[in-house]
């Protein structure tokens, strides 16, 4: 199952070339968010019960429309159902597991990341210098492919353990 998930991650990161049914940018990013949840371990107190939901939060003006909801519909990860919550204020986002910080929040990024210090929240974004500012996973457009970089130090500081398999798929940071 883990191997299939990794293969699927590589396929959606631009390795396949389906001409007519090419997924949109945010369909691909939604699939990445779902798969990131498979390869991250949160501290036990963050998911206290075997069926506690994994909350994927969206902070700001969501570019996903229904893509993320369709991607996670009826899916679970090790018995944890996935749910989406949209947030307008950074303080609300401390109770989610994965937080996609929308580009609309670029001017507030340092404040948002500072407000999440001490929370076991995997932060994901697509704006420039996201990881350098303390974000954990940065989506990068490489030609026509969507790839990602990981700031594992930031994840570790938040009490998260990112699988070595996911770390190997990440692009190396230029810094």
CSV table of N, CA and C in Angstrom, one decimal:
chain,number,residue,atom,x,y,z
A,1,UNK,N,0.8,-1.2,0.0
A,1,UNK,CA,0.0,0.0,0.0
A,1,UNK,C,0.9,1.3,0.0
A,2,UNK,N,1.9,1.3,0.8
A,2,UNK,CA,2.8,2.4,0.9
A,2,UNK,C,3.5,2.6,-0.4
A,3,UNK,N,4.0,1.5,-1.0
A,3,UNK,CA,4.6,1.6,-2.3
A,3,UNK,C,3.7,2.1,-3.4
A,4,UNK,N,2.5,1.7,-3.4
A,4,UNK,CA,1.5,2.2,-4.4
A,4,UNK,C,1.3,3.7,-4.2
A,5,UNK,N,1.2,4.1,-3.0
A,5,UNK,CA,1.0,5.6,-2.7
A,5,UNK,C,2.2,6.4,-3.2
A,6,UNK,N,3.4,5.9,-3.0
A,6,UNK,CA,4.6,6.6,-3.6
A,6,UNK,C,4.6,6.6,-5.1
A,7,UNK,N,4.2,5.5,-5.7
A,7,UNK,CA,4.2,5.5,-7.2
A,7,UNK,C,3.2,6.5,-7.6
A,8,UNK,N,2.0,6.5,-7.0
A,8,UNK,CA,1.0,7.5,-7.4
A,8,UNK,C,1.5,8.9,-7.2
A,9,UNK,N,2.2,9.2,-6.1
A,9,UNK,CA,2.8,10.5,-5.9
A,9,UNK,C,3.7,10.9,-7.1
A,10,UNK,N,4.5,10.0,-7.5
A,10,UNK,CA,5.4,10.3,-8.6
A,10,UNK,C,4.6,10.5,-9.9
A,11,UNK,N,3.6,9.7,-10.1
A,11,UNK,CA,2.8,9.9,-11.3
A,11,UNK,C,2.1,11.3,-11.3
A,12,UNK,N,1.5,11.7,-10.2
A,12,UNK,CA,0.9,13.0,-10.2
A,12,UNK,C,1.8,14.2,-10.2
A,13,UNK,N,3.1,13.9,-9.9
A,13,UNK,CA,4.0,15.0,-9.9
A,13,UNK,C,4.6,15.3,-11.3
A,14,UNK,N,3.9,14.8,-12.3
A,14,UNK,CA,4.2,15.1,-13.7
A,14,UNK,C,4.9,14.1,-14.5
A,15,UNK,N,5.0,12.9,-14.0
A,15,UNK,CA,5.7,11.8,-14.7
A,15,UNK,C,4.8,11.2,-15.8
A,16,UNK,N,3.5,11.3,-15.6
A,16,UNK,CA,2.6,10.7,-16.6
A,16,UNK,C,2.1,11.8,-17.6
A,17,UNK,N,1.7,11.4,-18.8
A,17,UNK,CA,1.4,12.4,-19.8
A,17,UNK,C,0.1,12.0,-20.5
A,18,UNK,N,-1.0,12.1,-19.7
A,18,UNK,CA,-2.3,11.9,-20.3
A,18,UNK,C,-2.8,13.2,-21.0
A,19,UNK,N,-2.9,13.1,-22.3
A,19,UNK,CA,-3.2,14.3,-23.1
A,19,UNK,C,-4.6,14.9,-22.8
A,20,UNK,N,-5.6,14.1,-23.0
A,20,UNK,CA,-7.0,14.5,-22.9
A,20,UNK,C,-7.5,14.8,-21.5
A,21,UNK,N,-7.0,14.0,-20.6
A,21,UNK,CA,-7.6,14.1,-19.2
A,21,UNK,C,-6.5,14.6,-18.2
A,22,UNK,N,-5.7,15.5,-18.6
A,22,UNK,CA,-4.7,16.0,-17.8
A,22,UNK,C,-5.3,16.7,-16.6
A,23,UNK,N,-5.0,16.4,-15.4
A,23,UNK,CA,-5.6,17.0,-14.2
A,23,UNK,C,-5.2,18.5,-14.1
A,24,UNK,N,-6.0,19.3,-13.5
A,24,UNK,CA,-5.7,20.7,-13.2
A,24,UNK,C,-4.6,20.8,-12.2
A,25,UNK,N,-4.0,22.0,-12.0
A,25,UNK,CA,-3.0,22.2,-11.0
A,25,UNK,C,-3.5,21.9,-9.6
A,26,UNK,N,-4.8,22.3,-9.3
A,26,UNK,CA,-5.3,22.2,-8.0
A,26,UNK,C,-5.8,20.8,-7.7
A,27,UNK,N,-6.1,20.0,-8.8
A,27,UNK,CA,-6.5,18.6,-8.6
A,27,UNK,C,-5.2,17.9,-8.2
A,28,UNK,N,-4.1,18.2,-8.8
A,28,UNK,CA,-2.8,17.6,-8.5
A,28,UNK,C,-2.4,18.0,-7.0
A,29,UNK,N,-2.5,19.2,-6.7
A,29,UNK,CA,-2.1,19.7,-5.4
A,29,UNK,C,-3.1,19.1,-4.3
A,30,UNK,N,-4.3,18.9,-4.6
A,30,UNK,CA,-5.2,18.2,-3.7
A,30,UNK,C,-4.8,16.7,-3.5
A,31,UNK,N,-4.4,16.1,-4.5
A,31,UNK,CA,-3.9,14.7,-4.4
A,31,UNK,C,-2.6,14.7,-3.6
A,32,UNK,N,-1.7,15.6,-3.8
A,32,UNK,CA,-0.5,15.7,-2.9
A,32,UNK,C,-0.9,15.9,-1.4
A,33,UNK,N,-1.9,16.8,-1.1
A,33,UNK,CA,-2.3,17.0,0.3
A,33,UNK,C,-2.8,15.7,0.9
A,34,UNK,N,-3.6,15.0,0.1
A,34,UNK,CA,-4.1,13.7,0.6
A,34,UNK,C,-2.9,12.7,0.9
A,35,UNK,N,-2.0,12.6,0.0
A,35,UNK,CA,-0.8,11.7,0.1
A,35,UNK,C,0.1,12.2,1.2
A,36,UNK,N,0.3,13.5,1.4
A,36,UNK,CA,1.2,13.9,2.5
A,36,UNK,C,0.7,13.4,3.8
A,37,UNK,N,-0.6,13.3,4.0
A,37,UNK,CA,-1.2,12.8,5.2
A,37,UNK,C,-0.8,11.3,5.5
A,38,UNK,N,-0.5,10.6,4.4
A,38,UNK,CA,-0.1,9.2,4.5
A,38,UNK,C,1.3,9.0,5.0
A,39,UNK,N,2.1,10.1,4.8
A,39,UNK,CA,3.6,9.9,5.0
A,39,UNK,C,4.1,10.8,6.2
A,40,UNK,N,3.1,11.3,7.0
A,40,UNK,CA,3.5,12.1,8.2
A,40,UNK,C,2.9,11.4,9.4
A,41,UNK,N,3.7,11.4,10.5
A,41,UNK,CA,3.3,10.9,11.8
A,41,UNK,C,3.2,12.1,12.7
A,42,UNK,N,2.0,12.2,13.3
A,42,UNK,CA,1.7,13.3,14.3
A,42,UNK,C,1.9,12.7,15.7
A,43,UNK,N,2.2,13.5,16.7
A,43,UNK,CA,2.3,13.0,18.1
A,43,UNK,C,1.0,12.3,18.5
A,44,UNK,N,1.0,11.3,19.3
A,44,UNK,CA,-0.2,10.6,19.7
A,44,UNK,C,-1.3,11.4,20.2
A,45,UNK,N,-1.0,12.5,21.0
A,45,UNK,CA,-2.0,13.3,21.6
A,45,UNK,C,-2.8,14.1,20.5
A,46,UNK,N,-2.2,14.3,19.3
A,46,UNK,CA,-2.9,15.0,18.3
A,46,UNK,C,-4.0,14.2,17.6
A,47,UNK,N,-3.8,12.9,17.5
A,47,UNK,CA,-4.8,12.0,17.0
A,47,UNK,C,-5.1,11.0,18.1
A,48,UNK,N,-5.8,11.4,19.2
A,48,UNK,CA,-5.9,10.5,20.4
A,48,UNK,C,-6.6,9.2,20.2
A,49,UNK,N,-7.6,9.2,19.3
A,49,UNK,CA,-8.3,7.9,19.1
A,49,UNK,C,-8.0,7.4,17.7
A,50,UNK,N,-8.2,6.1,17.6
A,50,UNK,CA,-8.0,5.4,16.3
A,50,UNK,C,-8.8,6.0,15.1
A,51,UNK,N,-9.9,6.6,15.5
A,51,UNK,CA,-10.8,7.1,14.4
A,51,UNK,C,-10.9,8.7,14.5
A,52,UNK,N,-10.0,9.3,15.2
A,52,UNK,CA,-10.0,10.8,15.2
A,52,UNK,C,-9.8,11.3,13.7
A,53,UNK,N,-10.5,12.3,13.3
A,53,UNK,CA,-10.3,12.8,11.9
A,53,UNK,C,-9.0,13.5,11.7
A,54,UNK,N,-8.5,13.4,10.5
A,54,UNK,CA,-7.3,14.2,10.1
A,54,UNK,C,-7.9,15.4,9.4
A,55,UNK,N,-7.7,16.5,10.0
A,55,UNK,CA,-8.3,17.8,9.4
A,55,UNK,C,-7.3,18.5,8.5
A,56,UNK,N,-7.7,18.7,7.3
A,56,UNK,CA,-7.0,19.5,6.3
A,56,UNK,C,-7.6,20.9,6.3
A,57,UNK,N,-6.8,21.8,6.7
A,57,UNK,CA,-7.3,23.2,6.8
A,57,UNK,C,-6.9,24.0,5.6
A,58,UNK,N,-7.7,25.0,5.2
A,58,UNK,CA,-7.4,25.9,4.2
A,58,UNK,C,-7.5,27.3,4.8
A,59,UNK,N,-6.4,28.0,4.7
A,59,UNK,CA,-6.4,29.4,5.3
A,59,UNK,C,-6.3,30.4,4.1
A,60,UNK,N,-7.4,31.2,4.0
A,60,UNK,CA,-7.4,32.2,3.0
A,60,UNK,C,-8.4,31.8,1.9
A,61,UNK,N,-8.2,32.5,0.7
A,61,UNK,CA,-9.1,32.3,-0.4
A,61,UNK,C,-8.7,31.0,-1.2
A,62,UNK,N,-9.5,30.0,-1.0
A,62,UNK,CA,-9.2,28.7,-1.5
A,62,UNK,C,-9.2,28.6,-3.0
A,63,UNK,N,-8.1,28.1,-3.6
A,63,UNK,CA,-8.1,27.9,-5.0
A,63,UNK,C,-8.6,26.5,-5.5
A,64,UNK,N,-9.0,25.7,-4.5
A,64,UNK,CA,-9.3,24.3,-4.8
A,64,UNK,C,-10.7,24.1,-5.3
A,65,UNK,N,-11.7,25.0,-5.0
A,65,UNK,CA,-13.1,24.8,-5.4
A,65,UNK,C,-13.5,23.5,-4.8
A,66,UNK,N,-14.0,22.5,-5.6
A,66,UNK,CA,-14.4,21.2,-5.1
A,66,UNK,C,-13.3,20.1,-5.3
A,67,UNK,N,-12.1,20.5,-5.8
A,67,UNK,CA,-11.1,19.5,-6.1
A,67,UNK,C,-10.6,18.7,-4.8
A,68,UNK,N,-10.4,19.4,-3.8
A,68,UNK,CA,-9.9,18.8,-2.5
A,68,UNK,C,-11.0,17.9,-1.9
A,69,UNK,N,-12.2,18.4,-1.9
A,69,UNK,CA,-13.4,17.6,-1.4
A,69,UNK,C,-13.5,16.3,-2.2
A,70,UNK,N,-13.5,16.4,-3.5
A,70,UNK,CA,-13.6,15.2,-4.3
A,70,UNK,C,-12.4,14.2,-4.1
A,71,UNK,N,-11.2,14.8,-3.9
A,71,UNK,CA,-10.1,13.9,-3.7
A,71,UNK,C,-10.2,13.1,-2.4
A,72,UNK,N,-10.6,13.7,-1.3
A,72,UNK,CA,-10.6,13.0,0.0
A,72,UNK,C,-12.0,12.3,0.3
A,73,UNK,N,-13.0,12.5,-0.5
A,73,UNK,CA,-14.3,12.0,-0.2
A,73,UNK,C,-14.2,10.5,0.0
A,74,UNK,N,-14.8,10.1,1.2
A,74,UNK,CA,-14.9,8.7,1.6
A,74,UNK,C,-13.5,8.0,1.8
A,75,UNK,N,-12.5,8.8,1.9
A,75,UNK,CA,-11.2,8.2,2.2
A,75,UNK,C,-10.8,8.2,3.6
A,76,UNK,N,-10.0,7.3,4.0
A,76,UNK,CA,-9.5,7.3,5.4
A,76,UNK,C,-8.0,6.9,5.3
A,77,UNK,N,-7.3,7.3,6.3
A,77,UNK,CA,-5.9,6.9,6.5
A,77,UNK,C,-5.7,6.2,7.8
A,78,UNK,N,-5.5,4.9,7.8
A,78,UNK,CA,-5.4,4.1,9.0
A,78,UNK,C,-6.6,4.3,9.9
A,79,UNK,N,-7.8,4.3,9.3
A,79,UNK,CA,-9.0,4.4,10.0
A,79,UNK,C,-9.4,5.9,10.4
A,80,UNK,N,-8.5,6.8,10.1
A,80,UNK,CA,-8.8,8.2,10.4
A,80,UNK,C,-9.5,8.8,9.2
A,81,UNK,N,-10.8,9.3,9.3
A,81,UNK,CA,-11.4,9.9,8.2
A,81,UNK,C,-10.8,11.3,7.9
A,82,UNK,N,-10.9,11.8,6.7
A,82,UNK,CA,-10.3,13.1,6.4
A,82,UNK,C,-11.5,14.1,6.3
A,83,UNK,N,-11.2,15.3,6.8
A,83,UNK,CA,-12.2,16.3,6.7
A,83,UNK,C,-11.5,17.6,6.4
A,84,UNK,N,-12.2,18.5,5.7
A,84,UNK,CA,-11.7,19.8,5.3
A,84,UNK,C,-12.4,20.9,6.2
A,85,UNK,N,-11.6,21.9,6.6
A,85,UNK,CA,-12.1,23.0,7.3
A,85,UNK,C,-11.5,24.3,6.7
A,86,UNK,N,-12.3,25.3,6.4
A,86,UNK,CA,-11.7,26.5,5.9
A,86,UNK,C,-11.6,27.5,7.1
A,87,UNK,N,-10.5,28.3,7.1
A,87,UNK,CA,-10.3,29.2,8.1
A,87,UNK,C,-10.1,30.6,7.6
A,88,UNK,N,-10.5,31.6,8.3
A,88,UNK,CA,-10.2,33.0,7.9
A,88,UNK,C,-9.1,33.6,8.8
A,89,UNK,N,-9.0,33.1,10.0
A,89,UNK,CA,-8.1,33.7,11.0
A,89,UNK,C,-7.0,32.6,11.3
A,90,UNK,N,-5.8,33.0,11.4
A,90,UNK,CA,-4.7,32.0,11.7
A,90,UNK,C,-4.9,31.3,13.0
A,91,UNK,N,-5.4,32.0,14.0
A,91,UNK,CA,-5.6,31.4,15.3
A,91,UNK,C,-6.5,30.2,15.3
A,92,UNK,N,-7.5,30.2,14.3
A,92,UNK,CA,-8.4,29.1,14.2
A,92,UNK,C,-7.7,27.8,13.7
A,93,UNK,N,-6.6,28.0,13.0
A,93,UNK,CA,-6.0,26.9,12.3
A,93,UNK,C,-5.1,26.0,13.1
A,94,UNK,N,-4.9,26.3,14.4
A,94,UNK,CA,-4.1,25.5,15.3
A,94,UNK,C,-4.7,24.1,15.6
A,95,UNK,N,-5.9,23.9,15.2
A,95,UNK,CA,-6.6,22.6,15.5
A,95,UNK,C,-6.7,21.7,14.3
A,96,UNK,N,-5.9,22.0,13.3
A,96,UNK,CA,-5.9,21.1,12.1
A,96,UNK,C,-4.6,20.4,12.0
A,97,UNK,N,-4.5,19.4,11.2
A,97,UNK,CA,-3.3,18.6,11.0
A,97,UNK,C,-2.4,19.0,9.9
A,98,UNK,N,-3.1,19.4,8.8
A,98,UNK,CA,-2.4,19.9,7.6
A,98,UNK,C,-3.1,21.2,7.3
A,99,UNK,N,-2.3,22.2,7.1
A,99,UNK,CA,-2.8,23.6,6.7
A,99,UNK,C,-2.2,24.0,5.4
A,100,UNK,N,-3.1,24.2,4.4
A,100,UNK,CA,-2.7,24.8,3.2
A,100,UNK,C,-2.9,26.3,3.3
A,101,UNK,N,-1.8,27.1,3.2
A,101,UNK,CA,-1.9,28.5,3.4
A,101,UNK,C,-1.9,29.1,2.0
A,102,UNK,N,-3.1,29.7,1.7
A,102,UNK,CA,-3.3,30.2,0.3
A,102,UNK,C,-2.4,31.4,0.0
A,103,UNK,N,-2.2,31.6,-1.3
A,103,UNK,CA,-1.4,32.8,-1.7
A,103,UNK,C,-2.0,34.1,-1.3
A,104,UNK,N,-3.3,34.1,-1.0
A,104,UNK,CA,-4.0,35.4,-0.6
A,104,UNK,C,-3.4,35.8,0.8
A,105,UNK,N,-2.7,34.9,1.5
A,105,UNK,CA,-2.2,35.2,2.8
A,105,UNK,C,-0.7,35.6,2.8
A,106,UNK,N,-0.2,35.8,1.7
A,106,UNK,CA,1.2,36.1,1.5
A,106,UNK,C,1.7,37.2,2.5
A,107,UNK,N,1.0,38.3,2.5
A,107,UNK,CA,1.4,39.4,3.4
A,107,UNK,C,1.4,39.0,4.9
A,108,UNK,N,0.6,38.1,5.3
A,108,UNK,CA,0.5,37.7,6.7
A,108,UNK,C,1.3,36.4,7.0
A,109,UNK,N,2.1,35.9,6.0
A,109,UNK,CA,2.8,34.6,6.2
A,109,UNK,C,3.6,34.6,7.5
A,110,UNK,N,4.5,35.6,7.8
A,110,UNK,CA,5.3,35.5,9.0
A,110,UNK,C,4.4,35.4,10.3
A,111,UNK,N,3.4,36.2,10.3
A,111,UNK,CA,2.4,36.2,11.4
A,111,UNK,C,1.7,34.8,11.6
A,112,UNK,N,1.3,34.3,10.5
A,112,UNK,CA,0.6,33.0,10.5
A,112,UNK,C,1.6,31.9,11.0
A,113,UNK,N,2.8,31.8,10.4
A,113,UNK,CA,3.7,30.8,10.9
A,113,UNK,C,4.1,30.9,12.3
A,114,UNK,N,4.3,32.2,12.7
A,114,UNK,CA,4.6,32.5,14.1
A,114,UNK,C,3.5,32.0,15.1
A,115,UNK,N,2.3,32.2,14.7
A,115,UNK,CA,1.1,31.8,15.5
A,115,UNK,C,1.0,30.3,15.6
A,116,UNK,N,1.6,29.6,14.6
A,116,UNK,CA,1.5,28.1,14.6
A,116,UNK,C,2.6,27.4,15.4
A,117,UNK,N,3.6,28.2,15.9
A,117,UNK,CA,4.7,27.7,16.7
A,117,UNK,C,4.2,26.9,17.8
A,118,UNK,N,4.7,25.7,18.0
A,118,UNK,CA,4.3,24.8,19.1
A,118,UNK,C,3.1,23.9,18.7
A,119,UNK,N,2.4,24.2,17.6
A,119,UNK,CA,1.3,23.4,17.2
A,119,UNK,C,1.8,22.3,16.2
A,120,UNK,N,1.3,21.1,16.3
A,120,UNK,CA,1.7,20.0,15.4
A,120,UNK,C,0.9,20.1,14.1
A,121,UNK,N,1.1,21.1,13.3
A,121,UNK,CA,0.4,21.4,12.1
A,121,UNK,C,1.4,21.4,10.9
A,122,UNK,N,1.2,20.5,10.0
A,122,UNK,CA,2.0,20.4,8.8
A,122,UNK,C,1.6,21.6,7.9
A,123,UNK,N,2.4,22.6,7.7
A,123,UNK,CA,2.1,23.7,6.8
A,123,UNK,C,2.6,23.5,5.4
A,124,UNK,N,1.7,23.9,4.5
A,124,UNK,CA,1.9,23.7,3.0
A,124,UNK,C,1.5,25.0,2.3
A,125,UNK,N,2.4,25.4,1.4
A,125,UNK,CA,2.1,26.6,0.7
A,125,UNK,C,2.8,26.6,-0.7
A,126,UNK,N,2.4,27.7,-1.4
A,126,UNK,CA,3.0,27.7,-2.8
A,126,UNK,C,3.6,29.1,-3.1
A,127,UNK,N,3.7,29.9,-2.1
A,127,UNK,CA,4.3,31.2,-2.3
A,127,UNK,C,5.8,31.2,-2.2
A,128,UNK,N,6.5,32.1,-2.9
A,128,UNK,CA,8.0,32.2,-2.8
A,128,UNK,C,8.4,32.3,-1.4
A,129,UNK,N,9.6,31.7,-1.1
A,129,UNK,CA,10.3,31.7,0.2
A,129,UNK,C,9.4,31.1,1.3
A,130,UNK,N,8.5,30.3,1.0
A,130,UNK,CA,7.6,29.7,2.0
A,130,UNK,C,8.4,28.9,3.0
A,131,UNK,N,9.3,28.0,2.6
A,131,UNK,CA,10.1,27.2,3.5
A,131,UNK,C,11.1,28.0,4.3
A,132,UNK,N,11.7,29.0,3.6
A,132,UNK,CA,12.6,29.9,4.2
A,132,UNK,C,12.0,30.7,5.3
A,133,UNK,N,10.7,30.9,5.3
A,133,UNK,CA,10.0,31.7,6.3
A,133,UNK,C,9.5,30.8,7.4
A,134,UNK,N,9.8,29.4,7.3
A,134,UNK,CA,9.3,28.5,8.4
A,134,UNK,C,8.2,27.6,8.0
A,135,UNK,N,7.8,27.6,6.7
A,135,UNK,CA,6.8,26.7,6.2
A,135,UNK,C,7.4,25.3,6.1
A,136,UNK,N,6.6,24.3,6.0
A,136,UNK,CA,7.2,22.9,5.9
A,136,UNK,C,7.2,22.3,4.6
A,137,UNK,N,6.2,22.4,3.8
A,137,UNK,CA,6.2,21.9,2.4
A,137,UNK,C,5.8,23.0,1.4
A,138,UNK,N,6.7,23.2,0.5
A,138,UNK,CA,6.5,24.3,-0.5
A,138,UNK,C,6.3,23.6,-1.9
A,139,UNK,N,5.1,23.9,-2.5
A,139,UNK,CA,4.9,23.5,-3.9
A,139,UNK,C,5.7,24.3,-4.8
A,140,UNK,N,6.3,23.7,-5.8
A,140,UNK,CA,7.2,24.3,-6.7
A,140,UNK,C,6.8,23.9,-8.1
A,141,UNK,N,6.7,24.8,-9.0
A,141,UNK,CA,6.4,24.5,-10.4
A,141,UNK,C,7.8,24.3,-11.1
A,142,UNK,N,8.0,23.2,-11.7
A,142,UNK,CA,9.3,22.8,-12.3
A,142,UNK,C,8.9,22.5,-13.8
A,143,UNK,N,9.0,23.5,-14.6
A,143,UNK,CA,8.5,23.3,-16.0
A,143,UNK,C,7.0,23.2,-15.9
A,144,UNK,N,6.4,22.1,-16.4
A,144,UNK,CA,5.0,21.9,-16.3
A,144,UNK,C,4.6,20.9,-15.1
A,145,UNK,N,5.6,20.5,-14.4
A,145,UNK,CA,5.4,19.6,-13.3
A,145,UNK,C,5.3,20.3,-11.9
A,146,UNK,N,4.4,19.8,-11.1
A,146,UNK,CA,4.3,20.3,-9.7
A,146,UNK,C,5.1,19.4,-8.8
A,147,UNK,N,6.1,20.0,-8.2
A,147,UNK,CA,7.0,19.3,-7.3
A,147,UNK,C,6.9,19.9,-5.9
A,148,UNK,N,7.7,19.5,-5.0
A,148,UNK,CA,7.6,20.1,-3.6
A,148,UNK,C,9.0,20.0,-3.0
A,149,UNK,N,9.2,20.9,-2.1
A,149,UNK,CA,10.4,21.0,-1.2
A,149,UNK,C,9.9,20.8,0.2
A,150,UNK,N,10.8,20.2,1.0
A,150,UNK,CA,10.4,20.0,2.4
A,150,UNK,C,11.4,20.7,3.4
A,151,UNK,N,10.9,21.4,4.3
A,151,UNK,CA,11.7,21.9,5.4
A,151,UNK,C,11.5,21.0,6.6
A,152,UNK,N,12.3,20.0,6.6
A,152,UNK,CA,12.2,18.9,7.7
A,152,UNK,C,12.5,19.4,9.1
A,153,UNK,N,13.4,20.4,9.2
A,153,UNK,CA,13.7,21.0,10.5
A,153,UNK,C,12.4,21.7,11.1
A,154,UNK,N,11.7,22.4,10.3
A,154,UNK,CA,10.4,23.0,10.7
A,154,UNK,C,9.4,21.9,11.2
A,155,UNK,N,9.3,20.9,10.4
A,155,UNK,CA,8.4,19.8,10.7
A,155,UNK,C,8.8,19.1,12.0
A,156,UNK,N,10.1,18.8,12.2
A,156,UNK,CA,10.6,18.2,13.4
A,156,UNK,C,10.3,19.1,14.6
A,157,UNK,N,10.5,20.4,14.5
A,157,UNK,CA,10.3,21.3,15.6
A,157,UNK,C,8.8,21.3,16.0
A,158,UNK,N,7.9,21.0,15.1
A,158,UNK,CA,6.5,20.9,15.4
A,158,UNK,C,6.1,19.5,15.9
A,159,UNK,N,7.0,18.6,16.1
A,159,UNK,CA,6.7,17.3,16.6
A,159,UNK,C,6.2,16.3,15.5
A,160,UNK,N,6.5,16.7,14.2
A,160,UNK,CA,6.0,15.8,13.1
A,160,UNK,C,7.2,15.0,12.6
A,161,UNK,N,6.9,13.8,12.2
A,161,UNK,CA,7.9,12.9,11.6
A,161,UNK,C,7.5,12.7,10.1
A,162,UNK,N,8.2,13.2,9.2
A,162,UNK,CA,8.0,12.9,7.8
A,162,UNK,C,8.7,11.7,7.3
A,163,UNK,N,8.0,10.8,6.7
A,163,UNK,CA,8.6,9.6,6.2
A,163,UNK,C,9.8,9.8,5.3
A,164,UNK,N,10.8,9.0,5.5
A,164,UNK,CA,12.0,9.1,4.6
A,164,UNK,C,11.7,8.9,3.1
A,165,UNK,N,10.6,8.1,2.9
A,165,UNK,CA,10.2,7.9,1.5
A,165,UNK,C,9.7,9.2,0.9
A,166,UNK,N,9.0,10.0,1.6
A,166,UNK,CA,8.5,11.3,1.1
A,166,UNK,C,9.6,12.3,1.0
A,167,UNK,N,10.5,12.2,2.0
A,167,UNK,CA,11.7,13.1,1.9
A,167,UNK,C,12.5,12.9,0.7
A,168,UNK,N,12.6,11.6,0.3
A,168,UNK,CA,13.4,11.3,-0.9
A,168,UNK,C,12.8,11.8,-2.2
A,169,UNK,N,11.5,11.9,-2.2
A,169,UNK,CA,10.7,12.4,-3.4
A,169,UNK,C,10.8,14.0,-3.5
A,170,UNK,N,11.2,14.6,-2.4
A,170,UNK,CA,11.2,16.1,-2.4
A,170,UNK,C,12.4,16.6,-3.2
A,171,UNK,N,12.2,17.8,-3.8
A,171,UNK,CA,13.3,18.5,-4.4
A,171,UNK,C,14.2,19.0,-3.3
A,172,UNK,N,15.5,19.2,-3.6
A,172,UNK,CA,16.4,19.7,-2.7
A,172,UNK,C,16.2,21.3,-2.7
A,173,UNK,N,16.3,21.8,-1.5
A,173,UNK,CA,16.2,23.3,-1.4
A,173,UNK,C,17.5,23.9,-2.0
A,174,UNK,N,17.3,25.1,-2.5
A,174,UNK,CA,18.4,25.8,-3.1
A,174,UNK,C,19.2,26.6,-2.1
A,175,UNK,N,18.7,26.7,-0.9
A,175,UNK,CA,19.4,27.5,0.2
A,175,UNK,C,20.4,26.7,0.9
